[in-house]
mmCIF file of C-alpha atoms in Angstrom:
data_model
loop_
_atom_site.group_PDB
_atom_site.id
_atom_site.type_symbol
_atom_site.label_atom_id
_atom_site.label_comp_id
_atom_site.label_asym_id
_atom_site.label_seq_id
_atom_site.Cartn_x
_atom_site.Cartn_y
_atom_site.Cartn_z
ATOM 1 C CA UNK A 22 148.121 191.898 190.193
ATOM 2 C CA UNK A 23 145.786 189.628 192.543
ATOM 3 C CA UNK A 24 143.028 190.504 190.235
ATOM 4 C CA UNK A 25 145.454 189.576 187.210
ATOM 5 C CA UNK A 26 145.952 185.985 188.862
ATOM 6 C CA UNK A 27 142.529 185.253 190.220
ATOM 7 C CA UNK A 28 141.228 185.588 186.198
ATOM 8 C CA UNK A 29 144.130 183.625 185.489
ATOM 9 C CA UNK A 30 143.057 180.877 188.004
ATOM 10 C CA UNK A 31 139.706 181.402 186.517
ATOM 11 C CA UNK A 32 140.836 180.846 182.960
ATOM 12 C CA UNK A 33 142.361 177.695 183.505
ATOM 13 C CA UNK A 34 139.807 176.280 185.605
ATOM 14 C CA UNK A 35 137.231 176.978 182.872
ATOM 15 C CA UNK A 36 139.229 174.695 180.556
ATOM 16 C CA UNK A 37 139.818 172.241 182.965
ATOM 17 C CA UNK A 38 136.543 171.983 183.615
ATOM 18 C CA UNK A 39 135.640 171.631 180.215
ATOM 19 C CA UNK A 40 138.140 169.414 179.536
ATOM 20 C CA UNK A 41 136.715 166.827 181.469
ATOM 21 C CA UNK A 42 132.962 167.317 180.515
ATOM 22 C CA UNK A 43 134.636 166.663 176.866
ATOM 23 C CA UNK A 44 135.885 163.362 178.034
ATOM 24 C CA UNK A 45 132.949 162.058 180.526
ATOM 25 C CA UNK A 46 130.698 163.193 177.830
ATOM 26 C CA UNK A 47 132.825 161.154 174.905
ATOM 27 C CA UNK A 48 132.848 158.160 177.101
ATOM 28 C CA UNK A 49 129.563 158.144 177.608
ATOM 29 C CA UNK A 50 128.837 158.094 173.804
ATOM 30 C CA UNK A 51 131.393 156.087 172.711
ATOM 31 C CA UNK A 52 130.304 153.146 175.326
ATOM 32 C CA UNK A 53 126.581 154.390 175.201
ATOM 33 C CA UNK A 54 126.852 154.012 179.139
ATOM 34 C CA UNK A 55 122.970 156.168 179.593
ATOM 35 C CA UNK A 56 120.194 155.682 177.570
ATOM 36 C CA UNK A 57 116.715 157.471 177.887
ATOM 37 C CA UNK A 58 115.233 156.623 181.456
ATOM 38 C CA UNK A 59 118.361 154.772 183.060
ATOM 39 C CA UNK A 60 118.465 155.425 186.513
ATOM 40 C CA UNK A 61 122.072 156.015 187.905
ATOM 41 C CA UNK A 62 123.086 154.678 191.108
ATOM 42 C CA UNK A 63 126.404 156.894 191.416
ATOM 43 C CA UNK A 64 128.775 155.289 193.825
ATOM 44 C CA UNK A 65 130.406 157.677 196.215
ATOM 45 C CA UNK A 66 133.275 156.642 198.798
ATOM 46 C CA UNK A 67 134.189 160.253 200.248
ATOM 47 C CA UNK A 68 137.217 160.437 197.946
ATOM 48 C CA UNK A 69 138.480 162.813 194.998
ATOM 49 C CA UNK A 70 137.187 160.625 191.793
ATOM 50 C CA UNK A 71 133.556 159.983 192.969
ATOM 51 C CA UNK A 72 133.233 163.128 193.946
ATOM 52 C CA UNK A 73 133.932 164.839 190.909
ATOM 53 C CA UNK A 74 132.315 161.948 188.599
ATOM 54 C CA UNK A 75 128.919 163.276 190.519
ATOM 55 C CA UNK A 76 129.263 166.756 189.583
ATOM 56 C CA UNK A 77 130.246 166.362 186.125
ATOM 57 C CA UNK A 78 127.255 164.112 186.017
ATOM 58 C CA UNK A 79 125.174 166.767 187.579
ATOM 59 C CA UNK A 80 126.226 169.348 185.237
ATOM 60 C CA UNK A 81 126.093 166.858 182.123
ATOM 61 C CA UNK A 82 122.236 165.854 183.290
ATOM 62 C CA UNK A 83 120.946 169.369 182.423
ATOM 63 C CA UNK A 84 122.430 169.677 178.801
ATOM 64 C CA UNK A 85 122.361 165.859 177.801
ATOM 65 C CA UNK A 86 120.314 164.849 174.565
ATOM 66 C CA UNK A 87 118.422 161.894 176.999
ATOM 67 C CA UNK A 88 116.469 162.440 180.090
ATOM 68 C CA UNK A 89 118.271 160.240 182.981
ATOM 69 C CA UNK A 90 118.125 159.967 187.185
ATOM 70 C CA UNK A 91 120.763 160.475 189.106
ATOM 71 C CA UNK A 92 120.898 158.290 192.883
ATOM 72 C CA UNK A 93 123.782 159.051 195.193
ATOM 73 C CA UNK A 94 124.758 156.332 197.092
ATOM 74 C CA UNK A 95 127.655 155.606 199.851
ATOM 75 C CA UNK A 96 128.547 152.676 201.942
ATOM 76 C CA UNK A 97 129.380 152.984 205.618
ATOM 77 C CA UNK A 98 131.976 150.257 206.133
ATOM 78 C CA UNK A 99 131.718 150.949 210.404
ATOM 79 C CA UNK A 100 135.520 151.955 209.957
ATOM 80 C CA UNK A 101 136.512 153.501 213.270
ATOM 81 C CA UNK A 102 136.372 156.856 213.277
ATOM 82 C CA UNK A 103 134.478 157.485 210.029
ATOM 83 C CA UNK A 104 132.581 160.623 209.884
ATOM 84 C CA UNK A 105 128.901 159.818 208.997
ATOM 85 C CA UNK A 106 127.945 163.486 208.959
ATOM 86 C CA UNK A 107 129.946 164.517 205.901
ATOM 87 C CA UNK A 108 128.359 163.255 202.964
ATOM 88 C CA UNK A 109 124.744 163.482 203.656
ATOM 89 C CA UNK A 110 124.967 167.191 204.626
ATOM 90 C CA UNK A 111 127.254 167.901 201.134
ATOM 91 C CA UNK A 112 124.065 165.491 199.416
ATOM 92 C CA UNK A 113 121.581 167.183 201.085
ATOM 93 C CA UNK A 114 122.906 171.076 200.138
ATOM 94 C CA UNK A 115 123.189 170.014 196.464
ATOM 95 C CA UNK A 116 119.673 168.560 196.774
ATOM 96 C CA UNK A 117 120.740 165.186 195.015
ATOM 97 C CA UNK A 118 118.680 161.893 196.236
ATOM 98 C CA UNK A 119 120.854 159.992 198.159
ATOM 99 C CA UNK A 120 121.018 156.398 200.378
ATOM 100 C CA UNK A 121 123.715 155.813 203.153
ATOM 101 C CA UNK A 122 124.133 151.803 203.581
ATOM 102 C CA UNK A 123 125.285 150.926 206.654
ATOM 103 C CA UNK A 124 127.679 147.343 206.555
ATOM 104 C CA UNK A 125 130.249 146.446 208.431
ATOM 105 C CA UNK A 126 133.171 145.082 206.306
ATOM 106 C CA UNK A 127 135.249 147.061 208.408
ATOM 107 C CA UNK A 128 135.003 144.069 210.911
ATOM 108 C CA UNK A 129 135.189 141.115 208.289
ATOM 109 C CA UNK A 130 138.027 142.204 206.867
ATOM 110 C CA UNK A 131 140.358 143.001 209.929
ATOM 111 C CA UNK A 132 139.269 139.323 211.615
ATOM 112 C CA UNK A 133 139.875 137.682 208.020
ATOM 113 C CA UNK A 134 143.042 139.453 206.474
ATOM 114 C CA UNK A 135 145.941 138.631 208.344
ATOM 115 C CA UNK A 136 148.079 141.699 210.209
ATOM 116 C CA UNK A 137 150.301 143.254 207.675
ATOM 117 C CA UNK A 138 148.553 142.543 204.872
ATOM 118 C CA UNK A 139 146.852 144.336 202.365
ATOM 119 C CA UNK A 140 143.076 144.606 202.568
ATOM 120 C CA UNK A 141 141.805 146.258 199.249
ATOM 121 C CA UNK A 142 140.903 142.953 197.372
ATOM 122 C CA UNK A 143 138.605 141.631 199.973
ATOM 123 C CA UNK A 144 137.419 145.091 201.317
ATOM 124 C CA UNK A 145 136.373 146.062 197.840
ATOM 125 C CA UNK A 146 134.649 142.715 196.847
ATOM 126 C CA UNK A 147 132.860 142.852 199.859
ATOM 127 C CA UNK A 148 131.737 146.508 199.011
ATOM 128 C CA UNK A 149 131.040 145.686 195.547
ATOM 129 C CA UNK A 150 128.731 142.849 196.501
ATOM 130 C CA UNK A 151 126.518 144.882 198.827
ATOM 131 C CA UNK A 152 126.340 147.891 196.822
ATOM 132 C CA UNK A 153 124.956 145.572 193.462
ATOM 133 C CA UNK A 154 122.677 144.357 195.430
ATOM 134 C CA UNK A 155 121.285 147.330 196.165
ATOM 135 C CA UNK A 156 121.352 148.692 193.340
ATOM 136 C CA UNK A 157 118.441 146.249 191.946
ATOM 137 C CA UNK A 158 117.054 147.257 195.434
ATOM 138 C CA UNK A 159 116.153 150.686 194.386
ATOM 139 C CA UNK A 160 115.961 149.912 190.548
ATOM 140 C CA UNK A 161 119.166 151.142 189.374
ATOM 141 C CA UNK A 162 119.714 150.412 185.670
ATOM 142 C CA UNK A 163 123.282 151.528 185.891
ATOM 143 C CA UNK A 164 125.687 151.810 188.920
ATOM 144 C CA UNK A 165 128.624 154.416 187.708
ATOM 145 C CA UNK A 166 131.738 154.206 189.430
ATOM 146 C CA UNK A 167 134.629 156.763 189.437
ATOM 147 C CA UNK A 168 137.471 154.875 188.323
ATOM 148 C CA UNK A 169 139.393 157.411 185.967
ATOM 149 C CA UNK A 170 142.162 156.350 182.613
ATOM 150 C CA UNK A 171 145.193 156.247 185.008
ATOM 151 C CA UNK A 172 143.126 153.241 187.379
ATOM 152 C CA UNK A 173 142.503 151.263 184.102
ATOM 153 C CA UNK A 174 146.312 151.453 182.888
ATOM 154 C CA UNK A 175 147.666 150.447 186.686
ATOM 155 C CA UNK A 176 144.551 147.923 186.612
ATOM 156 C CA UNK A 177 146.852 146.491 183.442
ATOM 157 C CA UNK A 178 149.771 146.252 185.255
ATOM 158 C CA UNK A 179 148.496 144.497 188.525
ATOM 159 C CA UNK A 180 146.994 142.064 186.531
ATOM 160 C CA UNK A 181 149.838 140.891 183.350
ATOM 161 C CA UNK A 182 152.584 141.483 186.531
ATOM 162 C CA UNK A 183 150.777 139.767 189.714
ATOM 163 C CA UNK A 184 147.990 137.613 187.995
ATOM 164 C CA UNK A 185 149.563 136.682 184.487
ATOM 165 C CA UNK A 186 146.413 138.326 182.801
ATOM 166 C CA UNK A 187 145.953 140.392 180.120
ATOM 167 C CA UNK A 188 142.945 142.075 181.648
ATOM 168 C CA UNK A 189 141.995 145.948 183.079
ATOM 169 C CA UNK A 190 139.058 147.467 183.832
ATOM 170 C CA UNK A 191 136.472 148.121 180.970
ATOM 171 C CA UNK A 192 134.406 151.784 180.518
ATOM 172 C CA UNK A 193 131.447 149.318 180.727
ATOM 173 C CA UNK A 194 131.007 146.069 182.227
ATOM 174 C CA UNK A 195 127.932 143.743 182.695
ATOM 175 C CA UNK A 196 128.799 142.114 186.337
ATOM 176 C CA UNK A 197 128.953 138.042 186.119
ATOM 177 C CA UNK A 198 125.378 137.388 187.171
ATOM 178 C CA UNK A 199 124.188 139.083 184.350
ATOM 179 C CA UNK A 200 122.133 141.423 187.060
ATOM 180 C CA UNK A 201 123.997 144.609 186.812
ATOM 181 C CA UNK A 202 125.471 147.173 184.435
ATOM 182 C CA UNK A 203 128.598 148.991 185.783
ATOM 183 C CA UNK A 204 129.741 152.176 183.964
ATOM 184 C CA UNK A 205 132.763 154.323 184.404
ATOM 185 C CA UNK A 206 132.177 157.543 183.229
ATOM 186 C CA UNK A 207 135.542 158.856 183.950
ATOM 187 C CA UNK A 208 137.355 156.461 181.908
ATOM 188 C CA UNK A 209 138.601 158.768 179.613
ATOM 189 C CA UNK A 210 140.176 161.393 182.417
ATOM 190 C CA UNK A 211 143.483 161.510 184.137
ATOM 191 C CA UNK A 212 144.013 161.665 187.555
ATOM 192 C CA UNK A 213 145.674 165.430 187.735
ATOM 193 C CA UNK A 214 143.072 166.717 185.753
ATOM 194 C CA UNK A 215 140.381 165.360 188.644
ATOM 195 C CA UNK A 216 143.101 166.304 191.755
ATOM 196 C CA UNK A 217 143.117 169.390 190.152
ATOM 197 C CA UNK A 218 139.310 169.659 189.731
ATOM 198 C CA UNK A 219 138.614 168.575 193.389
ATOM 199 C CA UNK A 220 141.028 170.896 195.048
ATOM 200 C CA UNK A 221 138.983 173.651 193.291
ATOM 201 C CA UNK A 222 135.966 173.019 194.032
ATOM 202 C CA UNK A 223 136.726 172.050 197.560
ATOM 203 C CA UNK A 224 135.149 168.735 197.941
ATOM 204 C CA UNK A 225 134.636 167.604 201.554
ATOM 205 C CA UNK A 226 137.761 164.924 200.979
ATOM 206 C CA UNK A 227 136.932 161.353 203.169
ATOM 207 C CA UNK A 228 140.502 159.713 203.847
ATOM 208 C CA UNK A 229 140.207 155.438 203.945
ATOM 209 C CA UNK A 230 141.567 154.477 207.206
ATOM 210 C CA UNK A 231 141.038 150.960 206.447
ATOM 211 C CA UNK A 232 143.942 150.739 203.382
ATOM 212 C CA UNK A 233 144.614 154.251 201.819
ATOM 213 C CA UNK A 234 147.022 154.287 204.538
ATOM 214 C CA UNK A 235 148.692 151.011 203.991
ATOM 215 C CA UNK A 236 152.451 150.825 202.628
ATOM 216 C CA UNK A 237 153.885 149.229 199.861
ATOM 217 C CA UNK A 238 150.629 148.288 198.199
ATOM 218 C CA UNK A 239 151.056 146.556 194.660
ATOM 219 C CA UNK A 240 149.107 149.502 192.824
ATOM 220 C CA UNK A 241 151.412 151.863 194.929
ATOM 221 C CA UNK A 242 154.351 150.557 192.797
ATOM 222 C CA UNK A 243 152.633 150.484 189.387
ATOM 223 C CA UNK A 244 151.708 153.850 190.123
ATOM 224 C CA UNK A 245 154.803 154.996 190.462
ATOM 225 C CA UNK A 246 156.560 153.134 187.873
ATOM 226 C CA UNK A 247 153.947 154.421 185.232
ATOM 227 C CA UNK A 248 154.436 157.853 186.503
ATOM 228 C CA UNK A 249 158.449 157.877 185.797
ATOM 229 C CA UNK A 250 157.785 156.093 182.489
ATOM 230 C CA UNK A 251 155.333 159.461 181.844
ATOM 231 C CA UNK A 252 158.097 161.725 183.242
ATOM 232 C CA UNK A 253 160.707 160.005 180.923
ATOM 233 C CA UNK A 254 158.826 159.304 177.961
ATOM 234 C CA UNK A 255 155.719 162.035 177.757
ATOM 235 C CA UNK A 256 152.522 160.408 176.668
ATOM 236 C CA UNK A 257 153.439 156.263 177.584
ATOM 237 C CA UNK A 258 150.521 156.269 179.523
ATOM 238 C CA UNK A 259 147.922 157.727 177.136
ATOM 239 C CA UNK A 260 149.817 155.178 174.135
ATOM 240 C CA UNK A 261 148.736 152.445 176.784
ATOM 241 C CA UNK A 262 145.363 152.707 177.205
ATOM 242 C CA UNK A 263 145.501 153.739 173.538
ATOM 243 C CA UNK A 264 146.634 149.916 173.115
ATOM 244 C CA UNK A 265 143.106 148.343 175.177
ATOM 245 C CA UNK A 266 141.074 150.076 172.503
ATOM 246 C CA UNK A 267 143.075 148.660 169.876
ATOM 247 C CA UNK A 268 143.080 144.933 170.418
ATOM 248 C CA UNK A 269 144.185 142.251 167.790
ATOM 249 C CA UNK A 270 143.548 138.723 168.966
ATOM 250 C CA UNK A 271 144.876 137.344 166.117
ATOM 251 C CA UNK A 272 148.406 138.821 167.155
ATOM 252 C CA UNK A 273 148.206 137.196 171.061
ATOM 253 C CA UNK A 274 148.129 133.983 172.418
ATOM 254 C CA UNK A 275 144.849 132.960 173.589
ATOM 255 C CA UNK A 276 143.406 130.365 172.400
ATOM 256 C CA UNK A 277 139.826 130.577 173.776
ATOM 257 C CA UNK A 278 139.602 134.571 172.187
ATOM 258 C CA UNK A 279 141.368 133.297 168.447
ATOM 259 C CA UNK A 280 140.854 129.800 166.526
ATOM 260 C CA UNK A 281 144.208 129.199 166.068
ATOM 261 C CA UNK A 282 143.947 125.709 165.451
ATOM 262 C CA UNK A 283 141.900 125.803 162.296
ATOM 263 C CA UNK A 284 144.205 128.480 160.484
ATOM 264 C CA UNK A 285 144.113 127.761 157.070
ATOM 265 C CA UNK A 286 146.532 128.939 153.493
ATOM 266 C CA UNK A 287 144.413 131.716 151.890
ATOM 267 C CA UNK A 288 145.745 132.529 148.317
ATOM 268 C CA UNK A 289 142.572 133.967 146.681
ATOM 269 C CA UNK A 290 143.812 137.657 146.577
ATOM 270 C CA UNK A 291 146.694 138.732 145.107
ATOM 271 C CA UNK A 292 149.955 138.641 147.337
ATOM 272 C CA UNK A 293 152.043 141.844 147.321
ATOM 273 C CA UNK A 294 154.766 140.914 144.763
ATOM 274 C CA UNK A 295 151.384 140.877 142.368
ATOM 275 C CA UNK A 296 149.677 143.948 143.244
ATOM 276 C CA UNK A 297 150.917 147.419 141.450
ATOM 277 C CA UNK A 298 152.899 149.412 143.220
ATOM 278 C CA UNK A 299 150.911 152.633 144.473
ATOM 279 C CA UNK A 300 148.898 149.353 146.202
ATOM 280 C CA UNK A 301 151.990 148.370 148.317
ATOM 281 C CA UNK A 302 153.372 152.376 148.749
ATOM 282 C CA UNK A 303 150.145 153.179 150.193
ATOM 283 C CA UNK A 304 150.649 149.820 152.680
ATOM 284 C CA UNK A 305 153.798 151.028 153.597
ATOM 285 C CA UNK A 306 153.129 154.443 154.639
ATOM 286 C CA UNK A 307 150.292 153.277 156.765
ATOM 287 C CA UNK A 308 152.179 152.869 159.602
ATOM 288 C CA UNK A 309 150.639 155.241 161.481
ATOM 289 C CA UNK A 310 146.819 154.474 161.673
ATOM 290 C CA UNK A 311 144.601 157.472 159.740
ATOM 291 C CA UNK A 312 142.208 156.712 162.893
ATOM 292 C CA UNK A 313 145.218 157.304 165.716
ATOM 293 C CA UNK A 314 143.817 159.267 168.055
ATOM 294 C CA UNK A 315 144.638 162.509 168.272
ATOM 295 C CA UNK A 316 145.555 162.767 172.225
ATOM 296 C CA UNK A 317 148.247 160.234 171.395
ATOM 297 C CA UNK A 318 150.074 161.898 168.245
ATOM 298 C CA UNK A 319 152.999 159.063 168.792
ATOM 299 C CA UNK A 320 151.195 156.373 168.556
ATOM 300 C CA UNK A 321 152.275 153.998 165.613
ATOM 301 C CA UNK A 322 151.398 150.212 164.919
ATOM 302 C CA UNK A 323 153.771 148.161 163.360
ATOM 303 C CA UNK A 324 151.406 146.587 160.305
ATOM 304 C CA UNK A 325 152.743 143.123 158.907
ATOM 305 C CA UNK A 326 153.557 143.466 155.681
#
């Protein structure tokens, strides 16, 4: 029987593991995030995502059709109590290159950010600052971080329920100065799937003392309304992000995206009372897009007819 299970355990791993090679590797193509010759500065924080979006990465660099370079990277924030030992020995066993940058935001943050509340939005631009500009220090043409499908749906949330923005957090991004490339190669994986992963293989898991432990943080509650929408209604979440590749300005409100303003009558085609009718029976049964994806197999769009 133990035998039984362990190629059981085995068995599913394989196609978990395969699973989300599939999806880093479609990502990767379908944003064209590495190109012959990039050099990736891989952003590691100690925690579940980063970790496994560098050994997908690793695995992915020996079979992929362009020859790339792989550069770990973490940032020491000075949090109290942070154990500097643990990622350079795991870097240094898997023989990756690697850079530990030493800032303290730890210190900025706590004497800025008043006491009882929430630190992620400063502590994270801070880190993101520092870590782009070392990225042109060492020549990085791409800095990948491990933000995975479920981040990019709450991302959604935070912003149209907090900020009054329609705005997540795109596969690829060129930052504001124009200097950087950001890439998220995990954009295409849930966050199980990658729990699941990283309990497997055992990563040496870094807990954030500075806000992982903080209480009723705003992505805290999207996270767990999305995850009773998913328990209700199976597959919400995958139709959501579903929706961000599938954007119609023309059908919002923003005025800077969509010329609104100089909307003019068009009557040179014929309207639908003039065209024959296996015209308008196809335009009705296209409800469902023939490009839907097939992860989502509920997803319909309701056309204007």
């Amino acid at each position: 029987m133990p035998e039984l299970e362990n190629r059981r355990e085995r068995l599913e791993f394989n196609k978990l593991q395969k699973r989300l090679r599939r999806h880093v590797g479609r990502a990767i193509a379908d944003f064209n995030m590495i190109e012959e010759g990039d050099k990736i500065m891989v952003c590691l924080s100690g925690g579940k995502d980063s970790y496994a979006m560098l050994d997908i990465l690793l695995n992915l660099q020996r079979t992929a059709p362009v020859n790339f370079e792989l550069v770990a990277v973490n940032m020491d924030q000075k949090q109290p109590g942070f154990p500097e030992h643990i990622l350079p020995e795991y870097l240094q066993s898997l023989g990756v290159p690697h850079h530990i940058v030493e800032k303290d935001t730890y210190s900025v943050v706590k004497e800025v950010v008043p006491e009882g509340k929430t630190t992620c939005g400063l502590c994270s631009r801070l880190r993101r600052g520092t870590l782009y500009g070392f990225a042109e220090e060492i020549g990085a043409t791409k800095v990948a971080l491990g933000h995975h499908k479920d981040d990019i749906v709450e991302t959604l949330f935070l912003n149209m329920f907090y900020g009054g923005r329609l705005k997540a957090m795109p596969p690829k991004l060129r930052a504001d100065d124009g200097r950087n490339i950001v890439i998220r190669p995990m954009a295409y994986c849930r966050e199980d799937d990658i729990a699941q992963y990283a309990e497997h293989k055992q990563f040496p898991i870094i807990p954030c003392n500075l806000c992982g432990s903080q209480e009723n943080l705003q992505r805290q509650a999207i996270k767990q309304m999305l995850r009773e929408w998913d328990k209700k209604f199976p597959g919400r979440s995958e139709n959501i992000f579903a929706a961000l590749t599938r954007v119609s300005p023309s059908q919002l409100a923003d005025r800077d995206l969509y010329d609104f303003e100089s909307l003019e009558l068009d009557r040179s085609t014929p309207s639908a009372a003039e065209r024959p009718d296996h015209l308008i029976q196809r335009q009705v049964n296209s409800w469902e897009p023939e490009d839907a994806q097939e992860a989502v197999p509920q997803y319909i769009e309701a056309r204007n007819l």
